[in-house]
Structure formats: C-alpha cells, structure tokens
C-alpha cells in the first residue's frame, strides 16, 4: 500500500463549473460561490484553498482500507468592474489498501489512483446585467498520470447569463470533456432557469442536465439538493446549533473515473460508484478559515470498467458497506484592496 501525506498537499488541477455543480455550505448554510451565485450574476471575489481527507478502515476479507485525499484552489489573477481572470487547480489521490480483482476479467484495481488538473477561467460583465464566461482545463485522471495522450483529460466550457425580471435569470452552457460520467467526448449544451421566491426562502436553478435547489424556511434551517446527469446526487439538511456552528445530515451518490494506462479500449474507464450517508458539523473560523468534520456509512459501492458510468451488463467488484470519517479544511482570502 502506497499512501503518503504528500499526496494530499501537492498542487495541480482545476475546479470547474458545469462538470459538477456542488453546493457547499458556510455559516449561512450555503456557499454563494456555487451555481446559485452564478444564477445571481455574482462572480467569486476571494481566493480559495480547500483540503479534504476521507478515510475508511475497511473490513477483513470484505472491503480494503480506502484513503481519499483531495486538494483544490482558485486564485483571482485580475478583477475589474467588467472582467475577472482566474486560475484554478485540483489534485487528488485515492489509495486502495489491497488489490481488488474485477470478476470475469484479468483486471485488478490499481492501489494508487490520481487525479490532477490545472485551468483558467474568464468572465465578462456585459450591458443590461448579462454575463459571459469561459473556462479551460488540462489534466490527467489515471494510475499513471500523463502516461500518454490517452490518459490526458481535456475540458472546455462557456456560460451565458440573461436576466429575467429583477432577480431571476436564464443560463446557457456549453461544455466539453473527455472524462465525464455521461455523454463522454461530446460537446454538451445545457440550460437552466435561476429563480427566487418571496423572501428568498426558496431559490435554485432548474434545467438540463442539472437541478440545484436551496430551501431556507428559517435563518437556522437550510435544505439543499442538486443532481447533475445520472448517478450524481447530493442532498443535505442542516441547522445552526451554537453561534456559526451547523449540524447536518447528508446523502451523496457519485462516481470517480480514471483512464487506466495501457488499457485495450481507450473509450473504457475505471469507475468507482458509491453512495454515502453522513452526519457532520461545520463552522467558519477566524481569519477566513473553515472546518467541516463528518462521519457515516458508505454503501452500494463497486469498481467496474466501462465506457460510461453505467454498471449494467458489465462485471463489477462489489465492496461491503463500510464506516468512514472525513475532515475538510478551507481558507479564503480576499483580493488586495
């Protein structure tokens, strides 16, 4: 087993819009730098560093030890009243404690799986409240990063916002990726309608291929839900308990994908599909720091090889349910005045 602390602190990669549409919570229960902020026409104005450590001890004869470390960052390079330039990166490492053989094949899951990407983004504020954005990224998701062009990940995206009334807006997207969990290697168009109800109790984006909703019945209670294509679902209910500290219950269903070196079919990818249920606490800290600690159960998990995230009619290596703990640290720092 080759799992090191340095795997979690190396820098390389990108956090991007539309490849995933996360909602991350802050002291108010939701992070305005996610899709809802874009719907409102806002542009991130702070730099961000984020580190996550996820650990599952496994079970003898059932599920091997799994250790997932992820780091990401976004840095504003230039910002004016109409234009924002930013660079971003991400790096992650999934360590598997022992080889996992996929039945009916001669393939075993590598014990070290890496993901890294670096990118840039540009946003231009047009007249009448309209906005236009571009983002690009290059990286590698593989057991041997950048082994060849076939283990290199490329993505490009564009988004356009048109106001509809005082607070609502239409959003249009175009995204390309050669390592997406559906419609891979296809320029994928998308659209959505951003809305707010009275007193902002309910707001969200409804469109294709995603839905992102925030419900805030009281200042202390929040509920968030998002779905992006098939097999990528996030739901959470959280409540403020002491000061800025929030307790939450969450469910996730998603998949990780890697382009394995020397694979026979270059359209195939190794997929790790899993579901998680968790309870946790999160809170902002002084000086722009934040902490999030959670634990729970990972279940209905499997590795398989396919040209999509569907595991129908392909051999799978199923893993038994296992407990996990996760810690997340973040740091936000504003642009110099």
CSV table of C-alpha atoms in Angstrom, one decimal:
chain,number,residue,atom,x,y,z
A,1,UNK,CA,0.0,0.0,0.0
A,2,UNK,CA,1.5,3.4,-1.1
A,3,UNK,CA,-0.4,6.2,0.6
A,4,UNK,CA,1.5,9.3,1.7
A,5,UNK,CA,0.7,12.6,3.3
A,6,UNK,CA,2.4,14.4,0.4
A,7,UNK,CA,-0.3,13.1,-1.9
A,8,UNK,CA,-2.7,15.4,-0.2
A,9,UNK,CA,-0.7,18.6,-0.5
A,10,UNK,CA,0.7,18.6,-4.0
A,11,UNK,CA,-0.9,21.2,-6.3
A,12,UNK,CA,-2.1,20.6,-9.8
A,13,UNK,CA,-5.6,20.8,-11.3
A,14,UNK,CA,-8.9,22.7,-11.6
A,15,UNK,CA,-12.3,23.2,-10.0
A,16,UNK,CA,-14.7,23.9,-12.8
A,17,UNK,CA,-18.3,24.9,-13.5
A,18,UNK,CA,-20.8,22.6,-15.1
A,19,UNK,CA,-18.6,19.5,-14.9
A,20,UNK,CA,-20.1,19.3,-11.4
A,21,UNK,CA,-22.4,21.7,-9.7
A,22,UNK,CA,-21.7,21.4,-6.0
A,23,UNK,CA,-23.4,23.4,-3.2
A,24,UNK,CA,-21.0,24.0,-0.3
A,25,UNK,CA,-22.2,25.4,3.0
A,26,UNK,CA,-20.8,28.3,5.0
A,27,UNK,CA,-22.1,30.0,8.2
A,28,UNK,CA,-25.4,30.7,6.4
A,29,UNK,CA,-25.7,27.1,5.2
A,30,UNK,CA,-24.9,27.6,1.6
A,31,UNK,CA,-21.8,28.7,-0.4
A,32,UNK,CA,-22.7,31.5,-2.8
A,33,UNK,CA,-19.8,30.6,-4.9
A,34,UNK,CA,-21.6,27.6,-6.3
A,35,UNK,CA,-24.3,27.6,-9.1
A,36,UNK,CA,-26.7,29.8,-7.1
A,37,UNK,CA,-24.1,32.6,-7.2
A,38,UNK,CA,-23.8,32.3,-11.0
A,39,UNK,CA,-27.6,32.5,-11.2
A,40,UNK,CA,-27.5,35.7,-9.3
A,41,UNK,CA,-24.8,37.1,-11.6
A,42,UNK,CA,-22.2,37.2,-8.9
A,43,UNK,CA,-18.5,36.4,-9.6
A,44,UNK,CA,-16.2,35.0,-6.9
A,45,UNK,CA,-14.1,37.7,-5.4
A,46,UNK,CA,-11.9,35.7,-3.0
A,47,UNK,CA,-9.1,33.2,-3.4
A,48,UNK,CA,-9.9,29.8,-2.0
A,49,UNK,CA,-7.8,26.8,-0.8
A,50,UNK,CA,-9.5,23.5,0.2
A,51,UNK,CA,-8.3,20.2,1.5
A,52,UNK,CA,-10.3,17.1,2.3
A,53,UNK,CA,-9.2,13.8,3.9
A,54,UNK,CA,-11.6,10.8,3.7
A,55,UNK,CA,-10.7,7.6,5.5
A,56,UNK,CA,-12.4,4.2,5.6
A,57,UNK,CA,-10.6,1.5,7.7
A,58,UNK,CA,-12.2,-1.3,5.7
A,59,UNK,CA,-13.1,-4.8,6.8
A,60,UNK,CA,-11.1,-8.0,6.9
A,61,UNK,CA,-12.0,-10.2,3.9
A,62,UNK,CA,-14.6,-7.7,2.7
A,63,UNK,CA,-13.6,-4.1,1.9
A,64,UNK,CA,-9.9,-2.9,1.8
A,65,UNK,CA,-8.7,0.3,3.5
A,66,UNK,CA,-9.5,3.3,1.4
A,67,UNK,CA,-7.9,6.7,1.8
A,68,UNK,CA,-9.0,9.6,-0.4
A,69,UNK,CA,-7.2,13.0,-0.2
A,70,UNK,CA,-8.2,16.0,-2.3
A,71,UNK,CA,-6.9,19.5,-2.6
A,72,UNK,CA,-8.1,22.3,-4.8
A,73,UNK,CA,-7.6,26.0,-5.2
A,74,UNK,CA,-8.8,29.1,-7.0
A,75,UNK,CA,-6.9,32.3,-7.4
A,76,UNK,CA,-8.1,35.6,-8.8
A,77,UNK,CA,-5.4,37.0,-11.2
A,78,UNK,CA,-7.2,40.2,-12.2
A,79,UNK,CA,-10.5,41.8,-11.4
A,80,UNK,CA,-12.2,44.9,-12.7
A,81,UNK,CA,-15.7,46.2,-12.9
A,82,UNK,CA,-16.4,44.2,-16.0
A,83,UNK,CA,-13.7,41.5,-16.3
A,84,UNK,CA,-12.4,38.7,-14.0
A,85,UNK,CA,-9.5,36.4,-14.7
A,86,UNK,CA,-8.8,33.4,-12.5
A,87,UNK,CA,-6.6,30.3,-12.4
A,88,UNK,CA,-7.6,27.1,-10.6
A,89,UNK,CA,-6.2,23.7,-9.8
A,90,UNK,CA,-7.0,20.4,-8.1
A,91,UNK,CA,-5.2,17.3,-7.0
A,92,UNK,CA,-6.4,14.1,-5.5
A,93,UNK,CA,-5.2,10.6,-4.6
A,94,UNK,CA,-7.3,7.5,-3.8
A,95,UNK,CA,-5.2,4.8,-2.1
A,96,UNK,CA,-6.6,1.3,-2.1
A,97,UNK,CA,-5.2,-0.9,0.7
A,98,UNK,CA,-5.0,-4.1,-1.4
A,99,UNK,CA,-5.6,-5.1,-5.0
A,100,UNK,CA,-9.3,-5.6,-6.0
A,101,UNK,CA,-9.9,-8.1,-8.8
A,102,UNK,CA,-12.9,-7.5,-11.0
A,103,UNK,CA,-14.6,-10.9,-11.7
A,104,UNK,CA,-14.7,-12.4,-15.1
A,105,UNK,CA,-11.7,-10.2,-16.2
A,106,UNK,CA,-7.9,-10.3,-15.7
A,107,UNK,CA,-8.0,-6.7,-14.3
A,108,UNK,CA,-7.2,-5.6,-10.8
A,109,UNK,CA,-7.9,-2.1,-9.4
A,110,UNK,CA,-4.6,-0.2,-9.0
A,111,UNK,CA,-3.7,0.7,-5.5
A,112,UNK,CA,-2.8,4.3,-6.4
A,113,UNK,CA,-5.3,6.4,-8.4
A,114,UNK,CA,-4.5,10.0,-9.2
A,115,UNK,CA,-6.5,13.0,-10.5
A,116,UNK,CA,-4.9,16.4,-11.3
A,117,UNK,CA,-5.8,19.3,-13.4
A,118,UNK,CA,-4.9,23.0,-14.0
A,119,UNK,CA,-7.1,25.5,-15.7
A,120,UNK,CA,-8.1,29.1,-16.2
A,121,UNK,CA,-11.4,31.0,-16.3
A,122,UNK,CA,-12.6,34.4,-17.7
A,123,UNK,CA,-15.8,36.2,-17.0
A,124,UNK,CA,-17.1,39.4,-18.7
A,125,UNK,CA,-20.0,41.5,-17.4
A,126,UNK,CA,-22.0,42.9,-20.3
A,127,UNK,CA,-24.6,45.6,-20.5
A,128,UNK,CA,-28.1,45.1,-19.1
A,129,UNK,CA,-26.9,42.6,-16.5
A,130,UNK,CA,-25.7,39.9,-18.9
A,131,UNK,CA,-22.6,37.9,-18.2
A,132,UNK,CA,-20.4,35.7,-20.4
A,133,UNK,CA,-17.8,33.2,-19.2
A,134,UNK,CA,-15.2,30.8,-20.5
A,135,UNK,CA,-13.1,28.1,-18.7
A,136,UNK,CA,-10.4,25.7,-19.9
A,137,UNK,CA,-8.5,22.9,-18.2
A,138,UNK,CA,-6.0,20.1,-18.9
A,139,UNK,CA,-5.1,17.3,-16.5
A,140,UNK,CA,-4.9,13.6,-16.0
A,141,UNK,CA,-7.0,11.1,-14.1
A,142,UNK,CA,-5.1,7.8,-14.1
A,143,UNK,CA,-3.0,5.3,-12.3
A,144,UNK,CA,-0.1,6.7,-14.3
A,145,UNK,CA,-0.8,10.4,-14.8
A,146,UNK,CA,0.1,11.8,-18.3
A,147,UNK,CA,1.4,8.4,-19.3
A,148,UNK,CA,0.2,9.2,-22.9
A,149,UNK,CA,-2.3,11.4,-24.6
A,150,UNK,CA,-4.9,8.7,-23.9
A,151,UNK,CA,-4.6,9.4,-20.1
A,152,UNK,CA,-4.9,13.1,-20.5
A,153,UNK,CA,-8.1,14.9,-19.7
A,154,UNK,CA,-9.3,18.0,-21.6
A,155,UNK,CA,-12.3,20.2,-20.9
A,156,UNK,CA,-13.6,23.5,-22.1
A,157,UNK,CA,-16.8,25.4,-21.2
A,158,UNK,CA,-18.8,28.5,-21.8
A,159,UNK,CA,-21.7,30.1,-20.0
A,160,UNK,CA,-24.0,33.0,-20.7
A,161,UNK,CA,-26.5,34.7,-18.4
A,162,UNK,CA,-29.6,36.7,-19.4
A,163,UNK,CA,-31.6,38.4,-16.6
A,164,UNK,CA,-35.3,37.7,-16.4
A,165,UNK,CA,-37.0,40.3,-14.3
A,166,UNK,CA,-35.4,41.8,-11.2
A,167,UNK,CA,-33.8,38.7,-9.7
A,168,UNK,CA,-34.3,35.7,-12.0
A,169,UNK,CA,-32.2,34.7,-15.0
A,170,UNK,CA,-31.8,32.3,-17.9
A,171,UNK,CA,-28.5,30.4,-18.0
A,172,UNK,CA,-27.0,28.8,-21.1
A,173,UNK,CA,-23.9,26.4,-21.1
A,174,UNK,CA,-21.7,24.5,-23.5
A,175,UNK,CA,-19.2,22.0,-22.1
A,176,UNK,CA,-16.8,19.5,-23.5
A,177,UNK,CA,-14.9,16.8,-21.5
A,178,UNK,CA,-13.3,13.5,-22.4
A,179,UNK,CA,-13.8,12.2,-18.9
A,180,UNK,CA,-17.4,13.0,-18.0
A,181,UNK,CA,-19.7,10.4,-16.4
A,182,UNK,CA,-22.2,10.6,-19.2
A,183,UNK,CA,-22.2,11.8,-22.9
A,184,UNK,CA,-18.4,11.5,-22.9
A,185,UNK,CA,-16.4,13.2,-25.6
A,186,UNK,CA,-19.5,15.2,-26.7
A,187,UNK,CA,-19.9,19.0,-26.7
A,188,UNK,CA,-22.8,19.1,-24.3
A,189,UNK,CA,-25.2,22.0,-24.3
A,190,UNK,CA,-27.2,22.9,-21.2
A,191,UNK,CA,-29.6,25.5,-20.0
A,192,UNK,CA,-31.3,26.5,-16.7
A,193,UNK,CA,-33.6,29.0,-15.2
A,194,UNK,CA,-32.5,30.7,-11.9
A,195,UNK,CA,-35.3,31.8,-9.7
A,196,UNK,CA,-36.0,33.3,-6.3
A,197,UNK,CA,-39.3,33.2,-4.4
A,198,UNK,CA,-40.5,35.8,-1.9
A,199,UNK,CA,-38.1,36.5,0.9
A,200,UNK,CA,-35.6,34.1,-0.7
A,201,UNK,CA,-36.9,31.1,1.1
A,202,UNK,CA,-36.7,29.0,-2.0
A,203,UNK,CA,-34.2,29.6,-4.8
A,204,UNK,CA,-32.5,27.4,-7.3
A,205,UNK,CA,-31.6,26.5,-10.9
A,206,UNK,CA,-33.8,24.1,-12.8
A,207,UNK,CA,-32.6,22.9,-16.3
A,208,UNK,CA,-30.7,20.4,-18.3
A,209,UNK,CA,-28.7,18.4,-17.3
A,210,UNK,CA,-28.9,19.5,-13.7
A,211,UNK,CA,-31.1,20.8,-10.8
A,212,UNK,CA,-29.8,22.8,-7.9
A,213,UNK,CA,-32.1,24.0,-5.1
A,214,UNK,CA,-31.8,25.8,-1.7
A,215,UNK,CA,-34.7,25.9,0.7
A,216,UNK,CA,-34.3,28.2,3.8
A,217,UNK,CA,-37.6,28.2,5.8
A,218,UNK,CA,-35.9,30.0,8.8
A,219,UNK,CA,-32.5,31.5,9.3
A,220,UNK,CA,-31.5,28.4,11.3
A,221,UNK,CA,-32.7,25.7,8.9
A,222,UNK,CA,-31.5,25.0,5.4
A,223,UNK,CA,-32.0,22.2,2.9
A,224,UNK,CA,-30.1,21.8,-0.3
A,225,UNK,CA,-30.4,19.4,-3.2
A,226,UNK,CA,-28.6,19.0,-6.5
A,227,UNK,CA,-28.4,16.5,-9.3
A,228,UNK,CA,-26.1,16.5,-12.4
A,229,UNK,CA,-26.9,14.0,-15.0
A,230,UNK,CA,-27.4,10.3,-14.0
A,231,UNK,CA,-25.8,9.0,-10.8
A,232,UNK,CA,-24.7,12.3,-9.3
A,233,UNK,CA,-27.0,13.3,-6.5
A,234,UNK,CA,-26.4,15.5,-3.4
A,235,UNK,CA,-28.9,16.3,-0.6
A,236,UNK,CA,-28.4,17.9,2.8
A,237,UNK,CA,-30.4,19.3,5.7
A,238,UNK,CA,-28.5,21.5,8.2
A,239,UNK,CA,-29.3,23.5,11.3
A,240,UNK,CA,-27.4,26.2,13.2
A,241,UNK,CA,-26.9,24.9,16.7
A,242,UNK,CA,-24.3,27.2,18.5
A,243,UNK,CA,-23.1,30.5,17.1
A,244,UNK,CA,-22.0,29.8,13.5
A,245,UNK,CA,-21.7,26.0,14.0
A,246,UNK,CA,-24.1,24.0,11.9
A,247,UNK,CA,-25.0,20.3,12.3
A,248,UNK,CA,-26.1,18.5,9.1
A,249,UNK,CA,-27.2,15.2,7.6
A,250,UNK,CA,-26.2,14.5,4.0
A,251,UNK,CA,-26.6,11.9,1.3
A,252,UNK,CA,-24.3,11.6,-1.8
A,253,UNK,CA,-24.3,9.4,-4.8
A,254,UNK,CA,-21.5,9.9,-7.3
A,255,UNK,CA,-18.7,8.2,-9.2
A,256,UNK,CA,-15.0,8.7,-9.7
A,257,UNK,CA,-13.4,7.8,-13.0
A,258,UNK,CA,-9.9,7.1,-14.2
A,259,UNK,CA,-8.2,6.5,-17.6
A,260,UNK,CA,-6.0,3.5,-16.9
A,261,UNK,CA,-2.7,3.3,-18.7
A,262,UNK,CA,-2.3,0.6,-21.4
A,263,UNK,CA,-6.0,-0.3,-21.4
A,264,UNK,CA,-7.1,-2.2,-24.5
A,265,UNK,CA,-10.1,0.0,-25.3
A,266,UNK,CA,-9.3,3.8,-25.0
A,267,UNK,CA,-13.0,4.5,-24.5
A,268,UNK,CA,-13.1,2.5,-21.3
A,269,UNK,CA,-12.6,4.0,-17.9
A,270,UNK,CA,-12.3,2.6,-14.4
A,271,UNK,CA,-15.3,3.7,-12.4
A,272,UNK,CA,-15.8,3.7,-8.6
A,273,UNK,CA,-19.5,4.2,-8.0
A,274,UNK,CA,-20.7,4.6,-4.4
A,275,UNK,CA,-23.3,6.1,-2.0
A,276,UNK,CA,-22.7,7.9,1.3
A,277,UNK,CA,-24.9,8.9,4.2
A,278,UNK,CA,-23.2,11.2,6.8
A,279,UNK,CA,-23.7,13.3,9.9
A,280,UNK,CA,-21.4,16.2,10.5
A,281,UNK,CA,-20.5,19.6,11.9
A,282,UNK,CA,-19.2,22.6,10.1
A,283,UNK,CA,-18.2,26.1,11.0
A,284,UNK,CA,-16.3,29.1,9.8
A,285,UNK,CA,-13.2,30.0,11.8
A,286,UNK,CA,-11.4,33.4,12.3
A,287,UNK,CA,-9.2,34.8,9.5
A,288,UNK,CA,-11.0,33.1,6.6
A,289,UNK,CA,-10.6,29.5,7.7
A,290,UNK,CA,-13.3,26.9,7.8
A,291,UNK,CA,-13.6,23.4,9.1
A,292,UNK,CA,-16.0,20.5,8.4
A,293,UNK,CA,-15.9,17.2,10.2
A,294,UNK,CA,-18.3,14.3,9.4
A,295,UNK,CA,-18.7,10.5,9.6
A,296,UNK,CA,-21.1,8.0,8.3
A,297,UNK,CA,-21.6,4.9,6.1
A,298,UNK,CA,-20.5,4.3,2.5
A,299,UNK,CA,-22.6,1.6,0.8
A,300,UNK,CA,-23.7,0.2,-2.5
A,301,UNK,CA,-20.1,0.6,-3.8
A,302,UNK,CA,-18.4,-1.1,-6.7
A,303,UNK,CA,-15.5,-0.8,-9.1
A,304,UNK,CA,-16.0,-1.7,-12.8
A,305,UNK,CA,-14.7,-0.9,-16.2
A,306,UNK,CA,-17.0,0.6,-18.9
A,307,UNK,CA,-17.2,3.4,-21.4
A,308,UNK,CA,-19.9,5.1,-19.2
A,309,UNK,CA,-20.9,5.3,-15.6
A,310,UNK,CA,-23.5,2.5,-16.0
A,311,UNK,CA,-22.7,-0.8,-14.5
A,312,UNK,CA,-25.5,-2.7,-16.2
A,313,UNK,CA,-24.3,-5.8,-18.1
A,314,UNK,CA,-20.6,-5.4,-17.1
A,315,UNK,CA,-18.6,-7.3,-14.4
A,316,UNK,CA,-18.3,-5.4,-11.1
A,317,UNK,CA,-16.2,-5.8,-8.0
A,318,UNK,CA,-18.7,-5.0,-5.2
A,319,UNK,CA,-17.5,-3.9,-1.8
A,320,UNK,CA,-19.2,-4.3,1.5
A,321,UNK,CA,-20.6,-1.3,3.3
A,322,UNK,CA,-18.1,0.5,5.5
A,323,UNK,CA,-17.8,3.3,8.0
A,324,UNK,CA,-15.8,6.4,7.2
A,325,UNK,CA,-14.7,9.7,8.7
A,326,UNK,CA,-14.0,12.9,6.8
A,327,UNK,CA,-12.3,16.2,7.6
A,328,UNK,CA,-12.3,19.3,5.4
A,329,UNK,CA,-10.3,22.5,5.9
A,330,UNK,CA,-10.7,25.6,3.8
A,331,UNK,CA,-9.1,29.0,3.6
A,332,UNK,CA,-10.5,32.1,1.9
A,333,UNK,CA,-8.6,35.3,1.4
A,334,UNK,CA,-9.7,38.4,-0.3
A,335,UNK,CA,-8.0,40.3,-3.1
A,336,UNK,CA,-5.7,43.2,-2.0
A,337,UNK,CA,-7.5,46.5,-2.0
